mmCIF file with all atom_site columns, C-alpha atoms in Angstrom:
data_model
loop_
_atom_site.group_PDB
_atom_site.id
_atom_site.type_symbol
_atom_site.label_atom_id
_atom_site.label_alt_id
_atom_site.label_comp_id
_atom_site.label_asym_id
_atom_site.label_entity_id
_atom_site.label_seq_id
_atom_site.pdbx_PDB_ins_code
_atom_site.Cartn_x
_atom_site.Cartn_y
_atom_site.Cartn_z
_atom_site.occupancy
_atom_site.B_iso_or_equiv
_atom_site.pdbx_formal_charge
_atom_site.auth_seq_id
_atom_site.auth_comp_id
_atom_site.auth_asym_id
_atom_site.auth_atom_id
_atom_site.pdbx_PDB_model_num
ATOM 1   C CA . MET K 1 1   ? -50.257 -45.609 -53.916 1.00 0.00 ? 1   MET K CA 1
ATOM 2   C CA . LYS K 1 2   ? -47.261 -47.452 -52.464 1.00 0.00 ? 2   LYS K CA 1
ATOM 3   C CA . SER K 1 3   ? -43.889 -47.200 -54.163 1.00 0.00 ? 3   SER K CA 1
ATOM 4   C CA . TYR K 1 4   ? -42.675 -50.500 -52.741 1.00 0.00 ? 4   TYR K CA 1
ATOM 5   C CA . THR K 1 5   ? -43.753 -54.012 -52.036 1.00 0.00 ? 5   THR K CA 1
ATOM 6   C CA . ALA K 1 6   ? -42.822 -56.095 -49.040 1.00 0.00 ? 6   ALA K CA 1
ATOM 7   C CA . SER K 1 7   ? -41.160 -58.641 -51.290 1.00 0.00 ? 7   SER K CA 1
ATOM 8   C CA . GLU K 1 8   ? -37.518 -57.975 -50.496 1.00 0.00 ? 8   GLU K CA 1
ATOM 9   C CA . PRO K 1 9   ? -35.681 -57.373 -47.240 1.00 0.00 ? 9   PRO K CA 1
ATOM 10  C CA . LEU K 1 10  ? -36.030 -53.935 -45.686 1.00 0.00 ? 10  LEU K CA 1
ATOM 11  C CA . PHE K 1 11  ? -33.050 -52.191 -44.143 1.00 0.00 ? 11  PHE K CA 1
ATOM 12  C CA . VAL K 1 12  ? -33.950 -50.490 -40.858 1.00 0.00 ? 12  VAL K CA 1
ATOM 13  C CA . ASP K 1 13  ? -31.988 -47.355 -39.999 1.00 0.00 ? 13  ASP K CA 1
ATOM 14  C CA . THR K 1 14  ? -31.766 -45.767 -36.556 1.00 0.00 ? 14  THR K CA 1
ATOM 15  C CA . TRP K 1 15  ? -34.676 -43.445 -37.362 1.00 0.00 ? 15  TRP K CA 1
ATOM 16  C CA . GLY K 1 16  ? -36.957 -46.415 -38.037 1.00 0.00 ? 16  GLY K CA 1
ATOM 17  C CA . TRP K 1 17  ? -36.148 -48.066 -34.728 1.00 0.00 ? 17  TRP K CA 1
ATOM 18  C CA . LEU K 1 18  ? -36.615 -44.824 -32.796 1.00 0.00 ? 18  LEU K CA 1
ATOM 19  C CA . VAL K 1 19  ? -40.009 -44.205 -34.395 1.00 0.00 ? 19  VAL K CA 1
ATOM 20  C CA . LEU K 1 20  ? -41.140 -47.747 -33.584 1.00 0.00 ? 20  LEU K CA 1
ATOM 21  C CA . ALA K 1 21  ? -40.072 -47.203 -29.979 1.00 0.00 ? 21  ALA K CA 1
ATOM 22  C CA . ASN K 1 22  ? -42.211 -44.061 -29.672 1.00 0.00 ? 22  ASN K CA 1
ATOM 23  C CA . ASP K 1 23  ? -45.885 -44.460 -30.500 1.00 0.00 ? 23  ASP K CA 1
ATOM 24  C CA . ARG K 1 24  ? -46.344 -40.684 -30.061 1.00 0.00 ? 24  ARG K CA 1
ATOM 25  C CA . ASP K 1 25  ? -44.007 -39.935 -32.976 1.00 0.00 ? 25  ASP K CA 1
ATOM 26  C CA . PRO K 1 26  ? -45.991 -38.435 -35.887 1.00 0.00 ? 26  PRO K CA 1
ATOM 27  C CA . SER K 1 27  ? -44.460 -41.046 -38.229 1.00 0.00 ? 27  SER K CA 1
ATOM 28  C CA . PHE K 1 28  ? -45.416 -43.977 -36.007 1.00 0.00 ? 28  PHE K CA 1
ATOM 29  C CA . PRO K 1 29  ? -48.673 -44.938 -37.817 1.00 0.00 ? 29  PRO K CA 1
ATOM 30  C CA . ALA K 1 30  ? -46.947 -45.118 -41.212 1.00 0.00 ? 30  ALA K CA 1
ATOM 31  C CA . VAL K 1 31  ? -43.945 -47.015 -39.845 1.00 0.00 ? 31  VAL K CA 1
ATOM 32  C CA . ALA K 1 32  ? -46.139 -49.409 -37.853 1.00 0.00 ? 32  ALA K CA 1
ATOM 33  C CA . GLY K 1 33  ? -48.121 -50.073 -41.042 1.00 0.00 ? 33  GLY K CA 1
ATOM 34  C CA . ILE K 1 34  ? -44.937 -50.958 -42.900 1.00 0.00 ? 34  ILE K CA 1
ATOM 35  C CA . ARG K 1 35  ? -43.890 -53.225 -40.033 1.00 0.00 ? 35  ARG K CA 1
ATOM 36  C CA . HIS K 1 36  ? -47.269 -54.964 -40.141 1.00 0.00 ? 36  HIS K CA 1
ATOM 37  C CA . GLU K 1 37  ? -47.030 -55.529 -43.895 1.00 0.00 ? 37  GLU K CA 1
ATOM 38  C CA . TYR K 1 38  ? -43.542 -57.025 -43.644 1.00 0.00 ? 38  TYR K CA 1
ATOM 39  C CA . VAL K 1 39  ? -44.495 -59.266 -40.703 1.00 0.00 ? 39  VAL K CA 1
ATOM 40  C CA . GLU K 1 40  ? -47.649 -60.417 -42.496 1.00 0.00 ? 40  GLU K CA 1
ATOM 41  C CA . LYS K 1 41  ? -45.613 -61.439 -45.546 1.00 0.00 ? 41  LYS K CA 1
ATOM 42  C CA . ALA K 1 42  ? -42.790 -62.894 -43.426 1.00 0.00 ? 42  ALA K CA 1
ATOM 43  C CA . GLN K 1 43  ? -40.243 -60.627 -45.110 1.00 0.00 ? 43  GLN K CA 1
ATOM 44  C CA . LEU K 1 44  ? -36.925 -60.041 -43.414 1.00 0.00 ? 44  LEU K CA 1
ATOM 45  C CA . TRP K 1 45  ? -35.752 -56.856 -41.846 1.00 0.00 ? 45  TRP K CA 1
ATOM 46  C CA . VAL K 1 46  ? -32.024 -56.156 -41.838 1.00 0.00 ? 46  VAL K CA 1
ATOM 47  C CA . THR K 1 47  ? -29.996 -53.803 -39.666 1.00 0.00 ? 47  THR K CA 1
ATOM 48  C CA . THR K 1 48  ? -26.402 -53.553 -38.489 1.00 0.00 ? 48  THR K CA 1
ATOM 49  C CA . ASP K 1 49  ? -24.581 -53.547 -35.208 1.00 0.00 ? 49  ASP K CA 1
ATOM 50  C CA . TYR K 1 50  ? -23.590 -49.916 -35.885 1.00 0.00 ? 50  TYR K CA 1
ATOM 51  C CA . VAL K 1 51  ? -27.235 -48.911 -36.363 1.00 0.00 ? 51  VAL K CA 1
ATOM 52  C CA . LEU K 1 52  ? -28.181 -50.693 -33.151 1.00 0.00 ? 52  LEU K CA 1
ATOM 53  C CA . ASP K 1 53  ? -25.301 -48.950 -31.373 1.00 0.00 ? 53  ASP K CA 1
ATOM 54  C CA . GLU K 1 54  ? -26.856 -45.591 -32.292 1.00 0.00 ? 54  GLU K CA 1
ATOM 55  C CA . THR K 1 55  ? -30.362 -46.812 -31.496 1.00 0.00 ? 55  THR K CA 1
ATOM 56  C CA . ILE K 1 56  ? -29.512 -48.219 -28.076 1.00 0.00 ? 56  ILE K CA 1
ATOM 57  C CA . THR K 1 57  ? -27.518 -45.121 -27.142 1.00 0.00 ? 57  THR K CA 1
ATOM 58  C CA . ARG K 1 58  ? -30.375 -42.776 -28.063 1.00 0.00 ? 58  ARG K CA 1
ATOM 59  C CA . LEU K 1 59  ? -33.101 -44.950 -26.538 1.00 0.00 ? 59  LEU K CA 1
ATOM 60  C CA . PHE K 1 60  ? -31.454 -45.221 -23.147 1.00 0.00 ? 60  PHE K CA 1
ATOM 61  C CA . ALA K 1 61  ? -30.587 -41.505 -23.179 1.00 0.00 ? 61  ALA K CA 1
ATOM 62  C CA . GLY K 1 62  ? -34.131 -40.339 -23.851 1.00 0.00 ? 62  GLY K CA 1
ATOM 63  C CA . THR K 1 63  ? -36.531 -43.102 -22.838 1.00 0.00 ? 63  THR K CA 1
ATOM 64  C CA . PRO K 1 64  ? -37.371 -44.525 -19.410 1.00 0.00 ? 64  PRO K CA 1
ATOM 65  C CA . PHE K 1 65  ? -35.037 -47.437 -18.671 1.00 0.00 ? 65  PHE K CA 1
ATOM 66  C CA . VAL K 1 66  ? -37.691 -50.172 -18.539 1.00 0.00 ? 66  VAL K CA 1
ATOM 67  C CA . LYS K 1 67  ? -39.254 -49.120 -21.847 1.00 0.00 ? 67  LYS K CA 1
ATOM 68  C CA . ALA K 1 68  ? -35.851 -48.837 -23.555 1.00 0.00 ? 68  ALA K CA 1
ATOM 69  C CA . ARG K 1 69  ? -34.832 -52.262 -22.286 1.00 0.00 ? 69  ARG K CA 1
ATOM 70  C CA . GLN K 1 70  ? -38.100 -53.876 -23.391 1.00 0.00 ? 70  GLN K CA 1
ATOM 71  C CA . PHE K 1 71  ? -37.776 -52.402 -26.870 1.00 0.00 ? 71  PHE K CA 1
ATOM 72  C CA . CYS K 1 72  ? -34.147 -53.512 -27.233 1.00 0.00 ? 72  CYS K CA 1
ATOM 73  C CA . ASP K 1 73  ? -34.991 -56.978 -25.918 1.00 0.00 ? 73  ASP K CA 1
ATOM 74  C CA . ALA K 1 74  ? -37.742 -57.208 -28.559 1.00 0.00 ? 74  ALA K CA 1
ATOM 75  C CA . ILE K 1 75  ? -35.193 -56.368 -31.265 1.00 0.00 ? 75  ILE K CA 1
ATOM 76  C CA . PHE K 1 76  ? -32.886 -59.131 -30.056 1.00 0.00 ? 76  PHE K CA 1
ATOM 77  C CA . ASP K 1 77  ? -35.816 -61.559 -29.790 1.00 0.00 ? 77  ASP K CA 1
ATOM 78  C CA . SER K 1 78  ? -36.653 -60.786 -33.435 1.00 0.00 ? 78  SER K CA 1
ATOM 79  C CA . CYS K 1 79  ? -33.109 -61.817 -34.328 1.00 0.00 ? 79  CYS K CA 1
ATOM 80  C CA . LYS K 1 80  ? -33.510 -65.105 -32.461 1.00 0.00 ? 80  LYS K CA 1
ATOM 81  C CA . LEU K 1 81  ? -36.810 -65.760 -34.259 1.00 0.00 ? 81  LEU K CA 1
ATOM 82  C CA . GLY K 1 82  ? -35.242 -65.104 -37.653 1.00 0.00 ? 82  GLY K CA 1
ATOM 83  C CA . LEU K 1 83  ? -37.408 -62.052 -38.374 1.00 0.00 ? 83  LEU K CA 1
ATOM 84  C CA . LEU K 1 84  ? -34.479 -59.654 -38.248 1.00 0.00 ? 84  LEU K CA 1
ATOM 85  C CA . VAL K 1 85  ? -30.967 -60.158 -39.563 1.00 0.00 ? 85  VAL K CA 1
ATOM 86  C CA . LEU K 1 86  ? -28.298 -58.327 -37.593 1.00 0.00 ? 86  LEU K CA 1
ATOM 87  C CA . GLU K 1 87  ? -25.341 -57.758 -39.906 1.00 0.00 ? 87  GLU K CA 1
ATOM 88  C CA . GLN K 1 88  ? -21.935 -57.147 -38.364 1.00 0.00 ? 88  GLN K CA 1
ATOM 89  C CA . ILE K 1 89  ? -19.599 -54.468 -39.683 1.00 0.00 ? 89  ILE K CA 1
ATOM 90  C CA . THR K 1 90  ? -16.540 -56.584 -40.383 1.00 0.00 ? 90  THR K CA 1
ATOM 91  C CA . PRO K 1 91  ? -13.091 -55.109 -41.046 1.00 0.00 ? 91  PRO K CA 1
ATOM 92  C CA . GLU K 1 92  ? -13.736 -55.592 -44.775 1.00 0.00 ? 92  GLU K CA 1
ATOM 93  C CA . ARG K 1 93  ? -17.041 -53.742 -44.622 1.00 0.00 ? 93  ARG K CA 1
ATOM 94  C CA . PHE K 1 94  ? -15.417 -51.031 -42.541 1.00 0.00 ? 94  PHE K CA 1
ATOM 95  C CA . GLN K 1 95  ? -12.786 -50.539 -45.253 1.00 0.00 ? 95  GLN K CA 1
ATOM 96  C CA . ARG K 1 96  ? -15.440 -50.403 -47.993 1.00 0.00 ? 96  ARG K CA 1
ATOM 97  C CA . ALA K 1 97  ? -17.341 -47.807 -45.961 1.00 0.00 ? 97  ALA K CA 1
ATOM 98  C CA . TYR K 1 98  ? -14.159 -45.791 -45.574 1.00 0.00 ? 98  TYR K CA 1
ATOM 99  C CA . LYS K 1 99  ? -13.694 -45.860 -49.352 1.00 0.00 ? 99  LYS K CA 1
ATOM 100 C CA . LEU K 1 100 ? -17.216 -44.459 -49.647 1.00 0.00 ? 100 LEU K CA 1
ATOM 101 C CA . ARG K 1 101 ? -16.260 -41.749 -47.125 1.00 0.00 ? 101 ARG K CA 1
ATOM 102 C CA . LEU K 1 102 ? -13.428 -40.746 -49.474 1.00 0.00 ? 102 LEU K CA 1
ATOM 103 C CA . ARG K 1 103 ? -15.687 -40.977 -52.536 1.00 0.00 ? 103 ARG K CA 1
ATOM 104 C CA . TYR K 1 104 ? -18.361 -38.715 -51.045 1.00 0.00 ? 104 TYR K CA 1
ATOM 105 C CA . ARG K 1 105 ? -16.012 -35.935 -50.014 1.00 0.00 ? 105 ARG K CA 1
ATOM 106 C CA . ASP K 1 106 ? -18.687 -33.420 -51.077 1.00 0.00 ? 106 ASP K CA 1
ATOM 107 C CA . LYS K 1 107 ? -21.090 -34.865 -48.471 1.00 0.00 ? 107 LYS K CA 1
ATOM 108 C CA . PRO K 1 108 ? -19.305 -34.363 -45.132 1.00 0.00 ? 108 PRO K CA 1
ATOM 109 C CA . ARG K 1 109 ? -22.554 -34.629 -43.140 1.00 0.00 ? 109 ARG K CA 1
ATOM 110 C CA . VAL K 1 110 ? -23.137 -38.255 -44.142 1.00 0.00 ? 110 VAL K CA 1
ATOM 111 C CA . SER K 1 111 ? -22.293 -40.202 -40.995 1.00 0.00 ? 111 SER K CA 1
ATOM 112 C CA . PHE K 1 112 ? -19.869 -43.090 -41.021 1.00 0.00 ? 112 PHE K CA 1
ATOM 113 C CA . THR K 1 113 ? -22.667 -45.280 -39.665 1.00 0.00 ? 113 THR K CA 1
ATOM 114 C CA . ASP K 1 114 ? -24.719 -44.392 -42.747 1.00 0.00 ? 114 ASP K CA 1
ATOM 115 C CA . LEU K 1 115 ? -21.752 -45.276 -44.951 1.00 0.00 ? 115 LEU K CA 1
ATOM 116 C CA . THR K 1 116 ? -21.536 -48.693 -43.293 1.00 0.00 ? 116 THR K CA 1
ATOM 117 C CA . SER K 1 117 ? -25.278 -49.104 -43.907 1.00 0.00 ? 117 SER K CA 1
ATOM 118 C CA . PHE K 1 118 ? -24.817 -48.218 -47.600 1.00 0.00 ? 118 PHE K CA 1
ATOM 119 C CA . THR K 1 119 ? -22.060 -50.822 -47.789 1.00 0.00 ? 119 THR K CA 1
ATOM 120 C CA . VAL K 1 120 ? -24.245 -53.577 -46.328 1.00 0.00 ? 120 VAL K CA 1
ATOM 121 C CA . MET K 1 121 ? -27.268 -52.609 -48.430 1.00 0.00 ? 121 MET K CA 1
ATOM 122 C CA . ARG K 1 122 ? -25.234 -52.692 -51.642 1.00 0.00 ? 122 ARG K CA 1
ATOM 123 C CA . GLU K 1 123 ? -23.649 -56.011 -50.692 1.00 0.00 ? 123 GLU K CA 1
ATOM 124 C CA . LEU K 1 124 ? -27.012 -57.632 -49.925 1.00 0.00 ? 124 LEU K CA 1
ATOM 125 C CA . GLY K 1 125 ? -28.910 -56.012 -52.803 1.00 0.00 ? 125 GLY K CA 1
ATOM 126 C CA . ILE K 1 126 ? -31.314 -54.142 -50.526 1.00 0.00 ? 126 ILE K CA 1
ATOM 127 C CA . HIS K 1 127 ? -32.945 -51.080 -52.071 1.00 0.00 ? 127 HIS K CA 1
ATOM 128 C CA . HIS K 1 128 ? -35.528 -49.989 -49.496 1.00 0.00 ? 128 HIS K CA 1
ATOM 129 C CA . VAL K 1 129 ? -34.657 -48.421 -46.172 1.00 0.00 ? 129 VAL K CA 1
ATOM 130 C CA . LEU K 1 130 ? -36.867 -47.409 -43.273 1.00 0.00 ? 130 LEU K CA 1
ATOM 131 C CA . THR K 1 131 ? -35.550 -43.911 -42.631 1.00 0.00 ? 131 THR K CA 1
ATOM 132 C CA . ALA K 1 132 ? -36.239 -40.208 -42.951 1.00 0.00 ? 132 ALA K CA 1
ATOM 133 C CA . ASP K 1 133 ? -32.529 -39.579 -43.569 1.00 0.00 ? 133 ASP K CA 1
ATOM 134 C CA . ALA K 1 134 ? -32.180 -37.942 -46.993 1.00 0.00 ? 134 ALA K CA 1
ATOM 135 C CA . HIS K 1 135 ? -28.543 -39.061 -47.251 1.00 0.00 ? 135 HIS K CA 1
ATOM 136 C CA . PHE K 1 136 ? -29.728 -42.488 -48.375 1.00 0.00 ? 136 PHE K CA 1
ATOM 137 C CA . GLN K 1 137 ? -31.028 -40.897 -51.574 1.00 0.00 ? 137 GLN K CA 1
ATOM 138 C CA . GLN K 1 138 ? -28.477 -38.108 -51.920 1.00 0.00 ? 138 GLN K CA 1
ATOM 139 C CA . VAL K 1 139 ? -25.620 -40.544 -52.525 1.00 0.00 ? 139 VAL K CA 1
ATOM 140 C CA . GLY K 1 140 ? -27.215 -41.785 -55.738 1.00 0.00 ? 140 GLY K CA 1
ATOM 141 C CA . LEU K 1 141 ? -26.887 -45.512 -55.027 1.00 0.00 ? 141 LEU K CA 1
ATOM 142 C CA . GLY K 1 142 ? -30.507 -46.313 -55.879 1.00 0.00 ? 142 GLY K CA 1
ATOM 143 C CA . PHE K 1 143 ? -31.878 -46.489 -52.340 1.00 0.00 ? 143 PHE K CA 1
ATOM 144 C CA . HIS K 1 144 ? -35.532 -45.668 -51.670 1.00 0.00 ? 144 HIS K CA 1
ATOM 145 C CA . ARG K 1 145 ? -36.666 -44.322 -48.325 1.00 0.00 ? 145 ARG K CA 1
ATOM 146 C CA . LEU K 1 146 ? -39.806 -45.518 -46.598 1.00 0.00 ? 146 LEU K CA 1
ATOM 147 C CA . PRO K 1 147 ? -42.282 -44.350 -45.548 1.00 0.00 ? 147 PRO K CA 1
#
């Protein structure tokens, strides 16, 4: 039984992109199924420039160049087609993320990129995130991880 519906935007974290780029990843079938459901219902995916920074860095470091480039080009094409919204981390969002960094002093392993993602998700009212990163739930902001 699914604990979500593809009726609201889905935030895509670095983990989600990396799984989609690697069809041999054990999580690929579940993530591809979620992608299919969102595409079928024309629901938006949302990510940030910071998440793509991490994704692009890791893809080109561990994936053959041509495959990494094709995958990244497909992400940017999705933006052009309006299927994916690429949110920028503005100075204001950066400051809000830094305030979260100070608030979660007991969680030093939460990355600053994750904090910027939390900021954008809260601002846009997004509750579901494509990630295996437990930090999205550990902060207690009401986020639900998929798959």
